[in-house]
Amino acid sequence: MAQTEKKGGLLRKSSASKKPLKEKVVLMYDEIFTTEDPSKSNPRFWEELFLMKVNLEYLEGKLEALDGEELMKIKDNINCLFQHCIQALGEEHPIRVVNALQTLCALIRGVHQKNKSTSGFDIINMLVGFDKAELCMKNLMESLDSLLCAEGSESLKSLCLKLLLCLVTVTDNISQNTILEYVMINSIFEAILQILSSPLSRREHGYDAVVLLALLVNYRKYESVNPYIVKLSIVDDEATLNGMGLVIAQALSEYNRQYKDKEEEHQSGFFSALTNMVGSMFIADADEKISVQTNEAILLALYEAVHLNRNFITVLAQSHPEMGLMTTPASPIPTTPVTPLGTTPPSSDVISSAELPLDADVQTSNLLITFLKYSSIVMQDTKDEHRLHSGKLCLIILTCIAEDQYANAFLHDDNMNFRVNLHRMPMRHRKKAADKNLPCRPLVCAVLDLMVEFIVTHMMKEFPMDLYIRCIQIVHKLLCYQKKCRVRLHYTWRELWSALINLLKFLMSNETVLLAKHNIFTLALMVVNLFNMFITYGDTFLPTPSSYDELYYEIIRMHQNFDNLYSMVLRISTNAGQWKEPASKVTHALVNIRAIINHFNPKIESYAAVNHISQLSEDQVLEVVRSNYDTLTLKLQDGLDQYERYSEQHKEAAFFKELQIQVYLNYLWPKLE
């Protein structure tokens, strides 16, 4: 018997003598794509249509094949199909509902593709008609809300979320997607929260729900009152917020796991063998190839939660088992969106295991630790615009955290100690730290480690000035909290001081190249003022008096860099030019650092001469410093412990518009089964 092959809506016989036959649903689609009303010849046309399995490929292909004029000729039939889809969503028969949801997705995608150059209002007219749009969209949103909140089929809920994601992601600029006005008016916010608060729904649909919420929050956020922003900012239900945090943590954990797997694959494979042959010079080149696609959608969700909802800050510290240590299933979830590696949602089994009671033998983690590990990976490589955006968003999230009083309380809590294994960029002059040697410390130490790591690893030709400024601002905000609350953090401050001095040295060495693109004096001033913070207020937050002595020792030891900086800014500030004013600010800021150098250097030289020592040891220099504090005169500098709080609107609006496009390109229409 001849075998049948199904392709593109055709039923093909293997016998060449017979004509290919079209399946019935395809014939019905063909009727819709004529100018005649298909129900005239068959009154039961619409009832029969939704009982047949949707052929998405054929339906979308049919729409794609039409030009704009041809599509306008069949507008009435398209409107009719759209309206009957909405009616079918209210049917008790689940087959009809499934087919209606899939058909709606195909229609929305197909019509948007044909109308990319036209306004959103034309699209609304093409889909539903202006005269019926308000009522139809109200009915559609109410049906979707009911299906999402019902205790029915999980696959139906999944399809509802896919449809909503289709609505949101059909345009690369979400704010130009006028059809979303109806999603604003007929809110599904509570349905999203219900999914996140229920363990079962969260395991099945949490990822899509969180991404959908993040995207809806970004619709015209600067132009009008967005109800999703207002509602997200006041959510205080613990189960909902924890659910959102768990979904985000698992997605970031999945990225971290993929990166670690690739890293281990590199180390144990071909690159490891080559490294052994040619030496450590090859390490950086080999590891640059370790690349996992970043997940801007879930990162955007984390940002919106941290930025908008103060109650979410508590979720950052909620303990859960270290997800990276869990056994992950081999098979992926069947209904994931079509996304690049690293942006796929985690499997439901992994989320389930993460919600089990804590095991004493498994190291506990939390969302903040997972995020810090994620940041340490994506911030390694900022050479391409994609990763630059991702790194910038990580630093913006950390900025919001560093400004929050409650976040600082648990960051600095000496009773909440964790071992945080940050990823460090391979560099020729340092060895990779062994995981087992990591100490258990308050979480703020990991944040500072991340900032120091960024400072020392990005002094390059394509200098990421904006990221450096944000990085220094985060350190400053943490120091302001420590000064205000008199928190004496046991941290290796020398690593930070050394990194900051090397940054100043880099700015001076590359003055001509950098000044052609950046105002390096803004960054230099911020770095100098960090030292001024330590000099002026260090006695209130440095852990021991010897730490304060070490600060002076480091300034004296590296005095040539500060002397060179002073010479450079003095030269520029005395010449008329665009950098005169910012350079002069650095000149004034250096007053206490220069006072320290000019006060102690002669004393050290005198001590060496009296004791006939050609080169003093660190202990000897420290002895001179301790015995000469009382004759040192410093000027009181105002405003060192003040900072401008983060503000998204105006300053960051352009960045977030670009980021939305990036999320759109990564997520780009969910897959329909």
Tab-separated table of N, CA and C in Angstrom, residues 252 255-256 259 292-296 299 371-384 386-395 423 450 454 458 467:
chain	number	residue	atom	x	y	z
A	252	LEU	N	19.053	31.921	36.342
A	252	LEU	CA	20.449	32.362	36.431
A	252	LEU	C	21.365	31.196	36.785
A	255	TYR	N	22.165	29.193	33.757
A	255	TYR	CA	23.219	29.841	32.973
A	255	TYR	C	24.588	29.528	33.583
A	256	ASN	N	24.690	29.692	34.908
A	256	ASN	CA	25.964	29.433	35.596
A	256	ASN	C	26.422	27.998	35.380
A	259	TYR	N	27.721	27.506	31.842
A	259	TYR	CA	29.049	28.094	31.701
A	259	TYR	C	30.098	27.196	32.348
A	292	VAL	N	28.479	31.524	26.651
A	292	VAL	CA	27.098	31.061	26.784
A	292	VAL	C	26.214	32.287	26.643
A	293	GLN	N	25.159	32.173	25.858
A	293	GLN	CA	24.294	33.327	25.579
A	293	GLN	C	23.677	33.873	26.866
A	294	THR	N	23.827	35.156	27.087
A	294	THR	CA	23.281	35.779	28.294
A	294	THR	C	21.755	35.820	28.237
A	295	ASN	N	21.141	35.995	29.406
A	295	ASN	CA	19.689	35.960	29.502
A	295	ASN	C	19.169	37.327	29.948
A	296	GLU	N	19.022	38.242	28.992
A	296	GLU	CA	18.589	39.596	29.329
A	296	GLU	C	17.144	39.645	29.822
A	299	LEU	N	17.148	38.793	33.458
A	299	LEU	CA	17.893	39.845	34.155
A	299	LEU	C	17.043	41.109	34.261
A	371	PHE	N	23.129	35.528	41.542
A	371	PHE	CA	23.262	36.701	40.676
A	371	PHE	C	24.711	37.196	40.623
A	372	LEU	N	25.404	37.180	41.750
A	372	LEU	CA	26.809	37.616	41.769
A	372	LEU	C	27.669	36.696	40.907
A	373	LYS	N	27.405	35.397	40.964
A	373	LYS	CA	28.148	34.450	40.123
A	373	LYS	C	27.855	34.714	38.646
A	374	TYR	N	26.579	34.929	38.348
A	374	TYR	CA	26.173	35.247	36.971
A	374	TYR	C	26.892	36.506	36.496
A	375	SER	N	26.891	37.535	37.345
A	375	SER	CA	27.532	38.809	36.987
A	375	SER	C	29.024	38.625	36.741
A	376	SER	N	29.662	37.791	37.558
A	376	SER	CA	31.111	37.593	37.411
A	376	SER	C	31.455	36.938	36.084
A	377	ILE	N	30.482	36.224	35.498
A	377	ILE	CA	30.701	35.611	34.182
A	377	ILE	C	30.459	36.625	33.068
A	378	VAL	N	29.288	37.259	33.086
A	378	VAL	CA	28.931	38.144	31.960
A	378	VAL	C	29.778	39.414	31.931
A	379	MET	N	30.318	39.809	33.085
A	379	MET	CA	31.120	41.033	33.124
A	379	MET	C	32.569	40.790	32.711
A	380	GLN	N	32.942	39.535	32.469
A	380	GLN	CA	34.307	39.243	32.042
A	380	GLN	C	34.591	39.830	30.663
A	381	ASP	N	33.642	39.653	29.770
A	381	ASP	CA	33.865	40.068	28.377
A	381	ASP	C	32.863	41.146	28.000
A	382	THR	N	33.338	42.379	27.868
A	382	THR	CA	32.435	43.489	27.504
A	382	THR	C	32.785	44.055	26.139
A	383	LYS	N	33.489	43.264	25.325
A	383	LYS	CA	33.959	43.779	24.038
A	383	LYS	C	32.826	43.925	23.022
A	384	ASP	N	31.832	43.029	23.071
A	384	ASP	CA	30.723	43.203	22.134
A	384	ASP	C	29.565	43.896	22.838
A	386	HIS	N	26.439	43.371	22.999
A	386	HIS	CA	25.474	42.510	23.673
A	386	HIS	C	25.879	42.293	25.131
A	387	ARG	N	27.127	41.869	25.339
A	387	ARG	CA	27.599	41.593	26.698
A	387	ARG	C	27.831	42.885	27.486
A	388	LEU	N	28.155	43.956	26.795
A	388	LEU	CA	28.294	45.254	27.453
A	388	LEU	C	26.974	45.662	28.102
A	389	HIS	N	25.888	45.474	27.375
A	389	HIS	CA	24.554	45.775	27.914
A	389	HIS	C	24.237	44.895	29.115
A	390	SER	N	24.579	43.627	29.001
A	390	SER	CA	24.300	42.692	30.086
A	390	SER	C	25.095	43.068	31.337
A	391	GLY	N	26.375	43.396	31.143
A	391	GLY	CA	27.210	43.808	32.266
A	391	GLY	C	26.711	45.092	32.899
A	392	LYS	N	26.255	46.006	32.062
A	392	LYS	CA	25.721	47.281	32.567
A	392	LYS	C	24.479	47.047	33.417
A	393	LEU	N	23.596	46.165	32.956
A	393	LEU	CA	22.376	45.893	33.719
A	393	LEU	C	22.718	45.234	35.054
A	394	CYS	N	23.709	44.355	35.068
A	394	CYS	CA	24.152	43.744	36.334
A	394	CYS	C	24.604	44.820	37.313
A	395	LEU	N	25.375	45.791	36.831
A	395	LEU	CA	25.866	46.859	37.698
A	395	LEU	C	24.741	47.790	38.152
A	423	HIS	N	33.569	33.799	39.327
A	423	HIS	CA	34.444	33.444	38.202
A	423	HIS	C	35.433	34.571	37.968
A	450	LEU	N	33.829	41.383	43.461
A	450	LEU	CA	33.372	41.501	42.073
A	450	LEU	C	33.780	42.854	41.490
A	454	PHE	N	36.463	43.473	38.428
A	454	PHE	CA	36.163	44.250	37.222
A	454	PHE	C	37.223	45.328	37.002
A	458	HIS	N	39.670	45.148	33.166
A	458	HIS	CA	39.090	45.828	32.006
A	458	HIS	C	39.838	47.099	31.592
A	467	LEU	N	30.870	51.606	32.682
A	467	LEU	CA	30.861	50.499	33.640
A	467	LEU	C	31.804	50.785	34.802
